mmCIF file with all atom_site columns, C-alpha atoms in Angstrom:
data_model
loop_
_atom_site.group_PDB
_atom_site.id
_atom_site.type_symbol
_atom_site.label_atom_id
_atom_site.label_alt_id
_atom_site.label_comp_id
_atom_site.label_asym_id
_atom_site.label_entity_id
_atom_site.label_seq_id
_atom_site.pdbx_PDB_ins_code
_atom_site.Cartn_x
_atom_site.Cartn_y
_atom_site.Cartn_z
_atom_site.occupancy
_atom_site.B_iso_or_equiv
_atom_site.pdbx_formal_charge
_atom_site.auth_seq_id
_atom_site.auth_comp_id
_atom_site.auth_asym_id
_atom_site.auth_atom_id
_atom_site.pdbx_PDB_model_num
ATOM 1   C CA . MET A 1 1   ? 23.692 11.242 -53.910 1.00 54.00 ? 1   MET A CA 1
ATOM 2   C CA . ILE A 1 2   ? 19.954 11.729 -53.470 1.00 54.00 ? 2   ILE A CA 1
ATOM 3   C CA . LYS A 1 3   ? 19.606 8.209  -52.084 1.00 48.00 ? 3   LYS A CA 1
ATOM 4   C CA . MET A 1 4   ? 22.391 8.937  -49.562 1.00 49.00 ? 4   MET A CA 1
ATOM 5   C CA . LEU A 1 5   ? 20.680 12.156 -48.458 1.00 43.00 ? 5   LEU A CA 1
ATOM 6   C CA . LEU A 1 6   ? 17.377 10.323 -48.073 1.00 39.00 ? 6   LEU A CA 1
ATOM 7   C CA . ALA A 1 7   ? 19.099 7.672  -45.980 1.00 45.00 ? 7   ALA A CA 1
ATOM 8   C CA . ILE A 1 8   ? 20.656 10.312 -43.741 1.00 42.00 ? 8   ILE A CA 1
ATOM 9   C CA . ILE A 1 9   ? 17.300 12.037 -43.363 1.00 39.00 ? 9   ILE A CA 1
ATOM 10  C CA . LEU A 1 10  ? 15.660 8.745  -42.414 1.00 40.00 ? 10  LEU A CA 1
ATOM 11  C CA . ILE A 1 11  ? 18.368 8.012  -39.842 1.00 40.00 ? 11  ILE A CA 1
ATOM 12  C CA . LEU A 1 12  ? 18.047 11.481 -38.331 1.00 44.00 ? 12  LEU A CA 1
ATOM 13  C CA . SER A 1 13  ? 14.280 11.083 -38.304 1.00 44.00 ? 13  SER A CA 1
ATOM 14  C CA . ASP A 1 14  ? 14.611 7.806  -36.429 1.00 41.00 ? 14  ASP A CA 1
ATOM 15  C CA . ILE A 1 15  ? 16.961 9.404  -33.888 1.00 43.00 ? 15  ILE A CA 1
ATOM 16  C CA . TYR A 1 16  ? 14.535 12.272 -33.442 1.00 42.00 ? 16  TYR A CA 1
ATOM 17  C CA . LEU A 1 17  ? 11.614 9.915  -32.939 1.00 38.00 ? 17  LEU A CA 1
ATOM 18  C CA . VAL A 1 18  ? 13.546 7.964  -30.320 1.00 36.00 ? 18  VAL A CA 1
ATOM 19  C CA . ASN A 1 19  ? 14.668 11.096 -28.465 1.00 48.00 ? 19  ASN A CA 1
ATOM 20  C CA . SER A 1 20  ? 11.192 12.599 -28.645 1.00 51.00 ? 20  SER A CA 1
ATOM 21  C CA . SER A 1 21  ? 9.737  9.740  -26.608 1.00 65.00 ? 21  SER A CA 1
ATOM 22  C CA . GLU A 1 22  ? 12.249 9.483  -23.801 1.00 91.00 ? 22  GLU A CA 1
ATOM 23  C CA . THR A 1 23  ? 11.428 9.572  -20.122 1.00 93.00 ? 23  THR A CA 1
ATOM 24  C CA . PRO A 1 24  ? 13.495 12.115 -18.193 1.00 95.00 ? 24  PRO A CA 1
ATOM 25  C CA . LYS A 1 25  ? 16.943 11.194 -16.869 1.00 95.00 ? 25  LYS A CA 1
ATOM 26  C CA . ILE A 1 26  ? 18.546 13.508 -14.312 1.00 95.00 ? 26  ILE A CA 1
ATOM 27  C CA . THR A 1 27  ? 22.217 13.997 -13.533 1.00 95.00 ? 27  THR A CA 1
ATOM 28  C CA . PRO A 1 28  ? 22.550 12.550 -9.998  1.00 96.00 ? 28  PRO A CA 1
ATOM 29  C CA . LEU A 1 29  ? 22.505 15.125 -7.230  1.00 96.00 ? 29  LEU A CA 1
ATOM 30  C CA . GLN A 1 30  ? 25.261 15.233 -4.630  1.00 94.00 ? 30  GLN A CA 1
ATOM 31  C CA . SER A 1 31  ? 24.323 12.324 -2.363  1.00 94.00 ? 31  SER A CA 1
ATOM 32  C CA . ARG A 1 32  ? 25.000 14.125 0.929   1.00 95.00 ? 32  ARG A CA 1
ATOM 33  C CA . MET A 1 33  ? 25.689 17.697 2.001   1.00 95.00 ? 33  MET A CA 1
ATOM 34  C CA . HIS A 1 34  ? 26.938 18.906 5.396   1.00 95.00 ? 34  HIS A CA 1
ATOM 35  C CA . LEU A 1 35  ? 26.368 22.584 6.154   1.00 96.00 ? 35  LEU A CA 1
ATOM 36  C CA . LYS A 1 36  ? 26.468 24.691 9.285   1.00 95.00 ? 36  LYS A CA 1
ATOM 37  C CA . VAL A 1 37  ? 23.501 26.718 10.472  1.00 94.00 ? 37  VAL A CA 1
ATOM 38  C CA . GLY A 1 38  ? 23.157 29.975 8.521   1.00 94.00 ? 38  GLY A CA 1
ATOM 39  C CA . LYS A 1 39  ? 24.928 28.775 5.357   1.00 96.00 ? 39  LYS A CA 1
ATOM 40  C CA . LYS A 1 40  ? 23.352 28.742 1.890   1.00 96.00 ? 40  LYS A CA 1
ATOM 41  C CA . ALA A 1 41  ? 22.354 25.433 0.278   1.00 96.00 ? 41  ALA A CA 1
ATOM 42  C CA . SER A 1 42  ? 22.118 25.107 -3.506  1.00 96.00 ? 42  SER A CA 1
ATOM 43  C CA . LEU A 1 43  ? 21.113 22.091 -5.595  1.00 97.00 ? 43  LEU A CA 1
ATOM 44  C CA . ALA A 1 44  ? 20.997 21.965 -9.413  1.00 97.00 ? 44  ALA A CA 1
ATOM 45  C CA . CYS A 1 45  ? 18.760 19.435 -11.169 1.00 96.00 ? 45  CYS A CA 1
ATOM 46  C CA . ILE A 1 46  ? 20.032 18.936 -14.741 1.00 96.00 ? 46  ILE A CA 1
ATOM 47  C CA . LEU A 1 47  ? 18.108 17.053 -17.426 1.00 95.00 ? 47  LEU A CA 1
ATOM 48  C CA . GLU A 1 48  ? 20.465 14.653 -19.246 1.00 94.00 ? 48  GLU A CA 1
ATOM 49  C CA . GLU A 1 49  ? 17.878 12.990 -21.455 1.00 93.00 ? 49  GLU A CA 1
ATOM 50  C CA . GLY A 1 50  ? 14.169 13.235 -22.028 1.00 93.00 ? 50  GLY A CA 1
ATOM 51  C CA . SER A 1 51  ? 11.527 14.730 -24.259 1.00 92.00 ? 51  SER A CA 1
ATOM 52  C CA . LEU A 1 52  ? 10.548 18.326 -23.722 1.00 93.00 ? 52  LEU A CA 1
ATOM 53  C CA . PRO A 1 53  ? 8.584  19.894 -22.169 1.00 94.00 ? 53  PRO A CA 1
ATOM 54  C CA . VAL A 1 54  ? 9.577  18.757 -18.681 1.00 95.00 ? 54  VAL A CA 1
ATOM 55  C CA . ASP A 1 55  ? 8.041  19.874 -15.397 1.00 96.00 ? 55  ASP A CA 1
ATOM 56  C CA . PHE A 1 56  ? 10.363 20.100 -12.384 1.00 96.00 ? 56  PHE A CA 1
ATOM 57  C CA . VAL A 1 57  ? 9.174  19.596 -8.796  1.00 96.00 ? 57  VAL A CA 1
ATOM 58  C CA . TRP A 1 58  ? 11.270 19.714 -5.607  1.00 97.00 ? 58  TRP A CA 1
ATOM 59  C CA . LEU A 1 59  ? 10.361 17.749 -2.500  1.00 97.00 ? 59  LEU A CA 1
ATOM 60  C CA . LYS A 1 60  ? 11.539 17.863 1.103   1.00 96.00 ? 60  LYS A CA 1
ATOM 61  C CA . GLY A 1 61  ? 10.966 14.374 2.406   1.00 96.00 ? 61  GLY A CA 1
ATOM 62  C CA . ASP A 1 62  ? 7.614  13.443 0.852   1.00 95.00 ? 62  ASP A CA 1
ATOM 63  C CA . ASN A 1 63  ? 6.271  16.997 0.697   1.00 95.00 ? 63  ASN A CA 1
ATOM 64  C CA . VAL A 1 64  ? 6.374  19.389 -2.247  1.00 95.00 ? 64  VAL A CA 1
ATOM 65  C CA . ILE A 1 65  ? 8.412  22.467 -1.357  1.00 94.00 ? 65  ILE A CA 1
ATOM 66  C CA . SER A 1 66  ? 6.413  25.672 -1.382  1.00 82.00 ? 66  SER A CA 1
ATOM 67  C CA . LEU A 1 67  ? 8.221  28.918 -2.021  1.00 79.00 ? 67  LEU A CA 1
ATOM 68  C CA . SER A 1 68  ? 8.958  30.931 1.105   1.00 75.00 ? 68  SER A CA 1
ATOM 69  C CA . GLY A 1 69  ? 11.365 33.605 2.237   1.00 77.00 ? 69  GLY A CA 1
ATOM 70  C CA . ASN A 1 70  ? 14.061 30.980 2.702   1.00 88.00 ? 70  ASN A CA 1
ATOM 71  C CA . ALA A 1 71  ? 13.373 28.692 -0.283  1.00 93.00 ? 71  ALA A CA 1
ATOM 72  C CA . LYS A 1 72  ? 13.819 29.801 -3.884  1.00 94.00 ? 72  LYS A CA 1
ATOM 73  C CA . ILE A 1 73  ? 13.322 27.687 -7.037  1.00 95.00 ? 73  ILE A CA 1
ATOM 74  C CA . GLU A 1 74  ? 14.519 28.674 -10.516 1.00 94.00 ? 74  GLU A CA 1
ATOM 75  C CA . SER A 1 75  ? 13.372 26.387 -13.339 1.00 93.00 ? 75  SER A CA 1
ATOM 76  C CA . TYR A 1 76  ? 14.137 26.458 -17.074 1.00 94.00 ? 76  TYR A CA 1
ATOM 77  C CA . LYS A 1 77  ? 13.473 23.992 -19.903 1.00 93.00 ? 77  LYS A CA 1
ATOM 78  C CA . ASP A 1 78  ? 16.256 21.568 -18.944 1.00 94.00 ? 78  ASP A CA 1
ATOM 79  C CA . ILE A 1 79  ? 17.469 22.649 -15.488 1.00 97.00 ? 79  ILE A CA 1
ATOM 80  C CA . SER A 1 80  ? 16.003 23.561 -12.104 1.00 97.00 ? 80  SER A CA 1
ATOM 81  C CA . LYS A 1 81  ? 17.760 25.060 -9.076  1.00 97.00 ? 81  LYS A CA 1
ATOM 82  C CA . LEU A 1 82  ? 16.733 24.908 -5.428  1.00 97.00 ? 82  LEU A CA 1
ATOM 83  C CA . ILE A 1 83  ? 18.275 27.532 -3.147  1.00 96.00 ? 83  ILE A CA 1
ATOM 84  C CA . LEU A 1 84  ? 17.878 27.680 0.638   1.00 96.00 ? 84  LEU A CA 1
ATOM 85  C CA . GLN A 1 85  ? 19.140 31.091 1.620   1.00 94.00 ? 85  GLN A CA 1
ATOM 86  C CA . SER A 1 86  ? 20.005 30.357 5.268   1.00 95.00 ? 86  SER A CA 1
ATOM 87  C CA . VAL A 1 87  ? 19.644 26.793 6.530   1.00 95.00 ? 87  VAL A CA 1
ATOM 88  C CA . GLU A 1 88  ? 18.391 25.881 10.004  1.00 93.00 ? 88  GLU A CA 1
ATOM 89  C CA . ILE A 1 89  ? 18.435 22.615 11.947  1.00 92.00 ? 89  ILE A CA 1
ATOM 90  C CA . GLN A 1 90  ? 14.878 21.847 10.816  1.00 91.00 ? 90  GLN A CA 1
ATOM 91  C CA . ASP A 1 91  ? 16.007 21.998 7.167   1.00 94.00 ? 91  ASP A CA 1
ATOM 92  C CA . SER A 1 92  ? 17.889 18.691 7.586   1.00 94.00 ? 92  SER A CA 1
ATOM 93  C CA . ASP A 1 93  ? 16.112 16.172 5.341   1.00 95.00 ? 93  ASP A CA 1
ATOM 94  C CA . ASN A 1 94  ? 16.138 14.379 1.985   1.00 97.00 ? 94  ASN A CA 1
ATOM 95  C CA . TYR A 1 95  ? 15.653 16.742 -0.977  1.00 97.00 ? 95  TYR A CA 1
ATOM 96  C CA . THR A 1 96  ? 14.405 15.247 -4.246  1.00 98.00 ? 96  THR A CA 1
ATOM 97  C CA . CYS A 1 97  ? 14.188 16.738 -7.714  1.00 97.00 ? 97  CYS A CA 1
ATOM 98  C CA . ARG A 1 98  ? 11.543 15.101 -9.892  1.00 97.00 ? 98  ARG A CA 1
ATOM 99  C CA . ALA A 1 99  ? 11.343 15.795 -13.629 1.00 97.00 ? 99  ALA A CA 1
ATOM 100 C CA . THR A 1 100 ? 8.173  14.688 -15.407 1.00 96.00 ? 100 THR A CA 1
ATOM 101 C CA . ASN A 1 101 ? 7.090  14.612 -19.049 1.00 95.00 ? 101 ASN A CA 1
ATOM 102 C CA . GLN A 1 102 ? 4.350  12.801 -20.953 1.00 94.00 ? 102 GLN A CA 1
ATOM 103 C CA . PHE A 1 103 ? 6.348  9.549  -20.970 1.00 94.00 ? 103 PHE A CA 1
ATOM 104 C CA . GLY A 1 104 ? 7.208  9.295  -17.285 1.00 95.00 ? 104 GLY A CA 1
ATOM 105 C CA . PHE A 1 105 ? 9.520  10.832 -14.720 1.00 95.00 ? 105 PHE A CA 1
ATOM 106 C CA . GLY A 1 106 ? 13.055 10.704 -13.387 1.00 96.00 ? 106 GLY A CA 1
ATOM 107 C CA . SER A 1 107 ? 14.291 11.766 -9.973  1.00 96.00 ? 107 SER A CA 1
ATOM 108 C CA . SER A 1 108 ? 17.380 12.155 -7.806  1.00 97.00 ? 108 SER A CA 1
ATOM 109 C CA . THR A 1 109 ? 17.752 12.718 -4.050  1.00 98.00 ? 109 THR A CA 1
ATOM 110 C CA . SER A 1 110 ? 20.295 14.479 -1.851  1.00 98.00 ? 110 SER A CA 1
ATOM 111 C CA . LEU A 1 111 ? 20.491 14.341 1.954   1.00 98.00 ? 111 LEU A CA 1
ATOM 112 C CA . LEU A 1 112 ? 21.061 17.712 3.608   1.00 97.00 ? 112 LEU A CA 1
ATOM 113 C CA . VAL A 1 113 ? 22.540 17.572 7.107   1.00 96.00 ? 113 VAL A CA 1
ATOM 114 C CA . VAL A 1 114 ? 22.636 20.883 8.965   1.00 96.00 ? 114 VAL A CA 1
ATOM 115 C CA . GLU A 1 115 ? 25.149 21.069 11.817  1.00 96.00 ? 115 GLU A CA 1
ATOM 116 C CA . GLY A 1 116 ? 24.305 23.367 14.679  1.00 95.00 ? 116 GLY A CA 1
ATOM 117 C CA . PRO A 1 117 ? 23.332 23.703 18.336  1.00 95.00 ? 117 PRO A CA 1
ATOM 118 C CA . PRO A 1 118 ? 20.220 21.835 19.496  1.00 95.00 ? 118 PRO A CA 1
ATOM 119 C CA . ILE A 1 119 ? 16.699 23.206 19.497  1.00 94.00 ? 119 ILE A CA 1
ATOM 120 C CA . TRP A 1 120 ? 13.949 22.179 21.907  1.00 96.00 ? 120 TRP A CA 1
ATOM 121 C CA . LEU A 1 121 ? 11.592 19.304 21.158  1.00 96.00 ? 121 LEU A CA 1
ATOM 122 C CA . LYS A 1 122 ? 10.277 18.615 24.667  1.00 97.00 ? 122 LYS A CA 1
ATOM 123 C CA . LYS A 1 123 ? 10.894 20.801 27.711  1.00 96.00 ? 123 LYS A CA 1
ATOM 124 C CA . PRO A 1 124 ? 9.784  19.520 31.144  1.00 96.00 ? 124 PRO A CA 1
ATOM 125 C CA . GLY A 1 125 ? 7.603  21.709 33.330  1.00 96.00 ? 125 GLY A CA 1
ATOM 126 C CA . ASP A 1 126 ? 6.828  21.840 37.046  1.00 97.00 ? 126 ASP A CA 1
ATOM 127 C CA . ILE A 1 127 ? 5.336  18.649 38.481  1.00 95.00 ? 127 ILE A CA 1
ATOM 128 C CA . ARG A 1 128 ? 3.257  17.768 41.546  1.00 94.00 ? 128 ARG A CA 1
ATOM 129 C CA . VAL A 1 129 ? 3.172  14.164 42.705  1.00 92.00 ? 129 VAL A CA 1
ATOM 130 C CA . GLY A 1 130 ? 1.745  12.324 45.688  1.00 90.00 ? 130 GLY A CA 1
ATOM 131 C CA . PRO A 1 131 ? 4.000  10.667 48.278  1.00 86.00 ? 131 PRO A CA 1
ATOM 132 C CA . GLY A 1 132 ? 5.157  7.218  47.173  1.00 85.00 ? 132 GLY A CA 1
ATOM 133 C CA . GLU A 1 133 ? 3.979  7.805  43.593  1.00 89.00 ? 133 GLU A CA 1
ATOM 134 C CA . ASN A 1 134 ? 5.970  7.261  40.397  1.00 92.00 ? 134 ASN A CA 1
ATOM 135 C CA . LEU A 1 135 ? 6.525  9.628  37.476  1.00 94.00 ? 135 LEU A CA 1
ATOM 136 C CA . ASN A 1 136 ? 8.211  9.851  34.073  1.00 96.00 ? 136 ASN A CA 1
ATOM 137 C CA . ILE A 1 137 ? 9.898  13.021 32.814  1.00 97.00 ? 137 ILE A CA 1
ATOM 138 C CA . GLU A 1 138 ? 10.931 13.692 29.212  1.00 98.00 ? 138 GLU A CA 1
ATOM 139 C CA . CYS A 1 139 ? 13.460 16.227 27.965  1.00 98.00 ? 139 CYS A CA 1
ATOM 140 C CA . SER A 1 140 ? 14.618 16.269 24.332  1.00 98.00 ? 140 SER A CA 1
ATOM 141 C CA . GLY A 1 141 ? 16.090 18.369 21.565  1.00 96.00 ? 141 GLY A CA 1
ATOM 142 C CA . ASN A 1 142 ? 16.927 18.107 17.886  1.00 93.00 ? 142 ASN A CA 1
ATOM 143 C CA . GLY A 1 143 ? 20.272 18.850 16.268  1.00 92.00 ? 143 GLY A CA 1
ATOM 144 C CA . TYR A 1 144 ? 23.328 17.487 14.479  1.00 93.00 ? 144 TYR A CA 1
ATOM 145 C CA . PRO A 1 145 ? 25.382 15.941 15.919  1.00 94.00 ? 145 PRO A CA 1
ATOM 146 C CA . SER A 1 146 ? 22.586 14.226 17.839  1.00 94.00 ? 146 SER A CA 1
ATOM 147 C CA . PRO A 1 147 ? 22.309 15.808 21.295  1.00 96.00 ? 147 PRO A CA 1
ATOM 148 C CA . SER A 1 148 ? 22.627 14.030 24.635  1.00 97.00 ? 148 SER A CA 1
ATOM 149 C CA . ILE A 1 149 ? 20.549 14.704 27.752  1.00 98.00 ? 149 ILE A CA 1
ATOM 150 C CA . SER A 1 150 ? 21.925 15.397 31.241  1.00 97.00 ? 150 SER A CA 1
ATOM 151 C CA . TRP A 1 151 ? 19.752 15.537 34.367  1.00 98.00 ? 151 TRP A CA 1
ATOM 152 C CA . LYS A 1 152 ? 20.634 17.614 37.437  1.00 97.00 ? 152 LYS A CA 1
ATOM 153 C CA . LYS A 1 153 ? 19.264 18.285 40.916  1.00 96.00 ? 153 LYS A CA 1
ATOM 154 C CA . GLN A 1 154 ? 20.008 21.331 43.033  1.00 96.00 ? 154 GLN A CA 1
ATOM 155 C CA . ILE A 1 155 ? 21.410 20.256 46.397  1.00 93.00 ? 155 ILE A CA 1
ATOM 156 C CA . ASP A 1 156 ? 22.577 22.956 48.830  1.00 90.00 ? 156 ASP A CA 1
ATOM 157 C CA . SER A 1 157 ? 22.736 25.544 46.002  1.00 89.00 ? 157 SER A CA 1
ATOM 158 C CA . GLU A 1 158 ? 24.929 23.175 43.939  1.00 95.00 ? 158 GLU A CA 1
ATOM 159 C CA . TRP A 1 159 ? 23.814 21.366 40.781  1.00 96.00 ? 159 TRP A CA 1
ATOM 160 C CA . ARG A 1 160 ? 24.654 17.658 40.951  1.00 96.00 ? 160 ARG A CA 1
ATOM 161 C CA . ASP A 1 161 ? 24.199 14.812 38.494  1.00 97.00 ? 161 ASP A CA 1
ATOM 162 C CA . LEU A 1 162 ? 20.758 13.422 39.293  1.00 96.00 ? 162 LEU A CA 1
ATOM 163 C CA . LEU A 1 163 ? 21.339 9.832  38.220  1.00 94.00 ? 163 LEU A CA 1
ATOM 164 C CA . GLU A 1 164 ? 24.544 9.593  40.275  1.00 93.00 ? 164 GLU A CA 1
ATOM 165 C CA . SER A 1 165 ? 23.205 11.297 43.402  1.00 88.00 ? 165 SER A CA 1
ATOM 166 C CA . SER A 1 166 ? 19.793 9.604  43.614  1.00 88.00 ? 166 SER A CA 1
ATOM 167 C CA . ASN A 1 167 ? 18.667 5.980  43.836  1.00 90.00 ? 167 ASN A CA 1
ATOM 168 C CA . VAL A 1 168 ? 15.092 7.017  43.101  1.00 93.00 ? 168 VAL A CA 1
ATOM 169 C CA . PHE A 1 169 ? 15.565 8.164  39.496  1.00 96.00 ? 169 PHE A CA 1
ATOM 170 C CA . SER A 1 170 ? 16.746 6.023  36.560  1.00 96.00 ? 170 SER A CA 1
ATOM 171 C CA . ARG A 1 171 ? 17.078 6.537  32.823  1.00 97.00 ? 171 ARG A CA 1
ATOM 172 C CA . ILE A 1 172 ? 14.514 4.594  30.783  1.00 97.00 ? 172 ILE A CA 1
ATOM 173 C CA . SER A 1 173 ? 15.368 6.038  27.353  1.00 97.00 ? 173 SER A CA 1
ATOM 174 C CA . PRO A 1 174 ? 17.880 8.545  25.916  1.00 96.00 ? 174 PRO A CA 1
ATOM 175 C CA . THR A 1 175 ? 15.384 11.352 26.584  1.00 97.00 ? 175 THR A CA 1
ATOM 176 C CA . GLU A 1 176 ? 13.324 10.110 29.541  1.00 98.00 ? 176 GLU A CA 1
ATOM 177 C CA . ILE A 1 177 ? 13.834 9.290  33.223  1.00 97.00 ? 177 ILE A CA 1
ATOM 178 C CA . ALA A 1 178 ? 11.563 7.613  35.764  1.00 97.00 ? 178 ALA A CA 1
ATOM 179 C CA . GLY A 1 179 ? 11.184 8.395  39.455  1.00 95.00 ? 179 GLY A CA 1
ATOM 180 C CA . ASN A 1 180 ? 9.895  5.687  41.777  1.00 93.00 ? 180 ASN A CA 1
ATOM 181 C CA . GLN A 1 181 ? 8.182  6.156  45.154  1.00 90.00 ? 181 GLN A CA 1
ATOM 182 C CA . LEU A 1 182 ? 9.124  9.789  45.637  1.00 91.00 ? 182 LEU A CA 1
ATOM 183 C CA . ASN A 1 183 ? 9.645  11.063 49.174  1.00 89.00 ? 183 ASN A CA 1
ATOM 184 C CA . LYS A 1 184 ? 8.810  14.635 50.172  1.00 89.00 ? 184 LYS A CA 1
ATOM 185 C CA . GLU A 1 185 ? 11.892 15.216 52.318  1.00 87.00 ? 185 GLU A CA 1
ATOM 186 C CA . LYS A 1 186 ? 14.420 13.706 49.912  1.00 89.00 ? 186 LYS A CA 1
ATOM 187 C CA . ASP A 1 187 ? 12.981 14.261 46.446  1.00 92.00 ? 187 ASP A CA 1
ATOM 188 C CA . GLU A 1 188 ? 11.073 17.546 46.524  1.00 93.00 ? 188 GLU A CA 1
ATOM 189 C CA . GLY A 1 189 ? 13.072 20.402 45.031  1.00 95.00 ? 189 GLY A CA 1
ATOM 190 C CA . LYS A 1 190 ? 14.513 22.027 41.918  1.00 97.00 ? 190 LYS A CA 1
ATOM 191 C CA . TYR A 1 191 ? 15.705 19.947 38.958  1.00 97.00 ? 191 TYR A CA 1
ATOM 192 C CA . GLY A 1 192 ? 17.374 20.760 35.647  1.00 98.00 ? 192 GLY A CA 1
ATOM 193 C CA . CYS A 1 193 ? 17.799 19.297 32.188  1.00 98.00 ? 193 CYS A CA 1
ATOM 194 C CA . GLU A 1 194 ? 20.622 20.083 29.753  1.00 98.00 ? 194 GLU A CA 1
ATOM 195 C CA . VAL A 1 195 ? 20.558 19.255 26.028  1.00 98.00 ? 195 VAL A CA 1
ATOM 196 C CA . SER A 1 196 ? 23.953 19.493 24.325  1.00 97.00 ? 196 SER A CA 1
ATOM 197 C CA . ASN A 1 197 ? 25.763 18.214 21.237  1.00 96.00 ? 197 ASN A CA 1
ATOM 198 C CA . GLY A 1 198 ? 29.140 19.914 21.517  1.00 94.00 ? 198 GLY A CA 1
ATOM 199 C CA . ILE A 1 199 ? 28.059 23.016 19.568  1.00 94.00 ? 199 ILE A CA 1
ATOM 200 C CA . ASN A 1 200 ? 27.227 26.064 21.686  1.00 94.00 ? 200 ASN A CA 1
ATOM 201 C CA . PRO A 1 201 ? 24.875 27.181 22.966  1.00 95.00 ? 201 PRO A CA 1
ATOM 202 C CA . SER A 1 202 ? 23.485 24.113 24.699  1.00 97.00 ? 202 SER A CA 1
ATOM 203 C CA . LEU A 1 203 ? 19.931 24.135 26.103  1.00 98.00 ? 203 LEU A CA 1
ATOM 204 C CA . TRP A 1 204 ? 19.110 24.336 29.796  1.00 98.00 ? 204 TRP A CA 1
ATOM 205 C CA . THR A 1 205 ? 15.814 24.393 31.674  1.00 98.00 ? 205 THR A CA 1
ATOM 206 C CA . GLU A 1 206 ? 14.822 24.178 35.344  1.00 98.00 ? 206 GLU A CA 1
ATOM 207 C CA . PHE A 1 207 ? 11.667 22.747 36.866  1.00 97.00 ? 207 PHE A CA 1
ATOM 208 C CA . MET A 1 208 ? 10.242 21.961 40.301  1.00 97.00 ? 208 MET A CA 1
ATOM 209 C CA . ILE A 1 209 ? 9.033  18.648 41.661  1.00 96.00 ? 209 ILE A CA 1
ATOM 210 C CA . LYS A 1 210 ? 6.699  18.970 44.641  1.00 95.00 ? 210 LYS A CA 1
ATOM 211 C CA . VAL A 1 211 ? 5.607  15.934 46.638  1.00 93.00 ? 211 VAL A CA 1
ATOM 212 C CA . SER A 1 212 ? 2.223  16.655 48.196  1.00 84.00 ? 212 SER A CA 1
ATOM 213 C CA . GLY A 1 213 ? -0.651 14.719 49.644  1.00 66.00 ? 213 GLY A CA 1
ATOM 214 C CA . LYS A 1 214 ? -2.310 14.328 46.233  1.00 46.00 ? 214 LYS A CA 1
ATOM 215 C CA . THR A 1 215 ? -2.499 10.876 44.727  1.00 43.00 ? 215 THR A CA 1
ATOM 216 C CA . SER A 1 216 ? -2.296 11.827 41.044  1.00 43.00 ? 216 SER A CA 1
ATOM 217 C CA . LEU A 1 217 ? 0.314  13.537 38.873  1.00 42.00 ? 217 LEU A CA 1
ATOM 218 C CA . ASN A 1 218 ? -0.666 17.058 37.852  1.00 42.00 ? 218 ASN A CA 1
ATOM 219 C CA . LEU A 1 219 ? 0.926  20.134 36.425  1.00 39.00 ? 219 LEU A CA 1
ATOM 220 C CA . TRP A 1 220 ? 2.063  22.504 39.101  1.00 40.00 ? 220 TRP A CA 1
#
């Protein structure tokens, strides 16, 4: 009987020694989350295996998340929770929980995609250009779904599609157009750029292009 008890004790001791030197293993996070702007995001990082104590760290992309009014982290000995109280477009990113102990670390990542209307990245301003000169104009926004860019020109108080109504301007990228050899009579005037992704409100801005006698491109 004593020998059996000693054997059991030795087995349990071996199990304990093995478990006490384990690197952390985390229950996989939800691989992808889709939320609308203003909703709450919550991720739970659960330690499946690993020797205590364990330190939990949350990252957005490659950067450690610092606590703010919107981000809250609750960590205990074997679980950590990340809560984003009200998500915005700029919160879309990979979120990683990393658990570390003296033997190593384990991690898991979830992609957060926030659906909402676009926000400005680049808004064109007024432009002055010399006659016969060329110019590039950029207009862009960020959002999910990915926004598209529309260019307009005001002709006789009516806004018309710029790329259809002009043979001077052409699209050179999804967010940029080029104007070649601008003419004062035909090309000077008011222009507009719309950024939309099907979720209201879309973005709209207006700017002037003036063709003067100057030979270089300047801000108005």
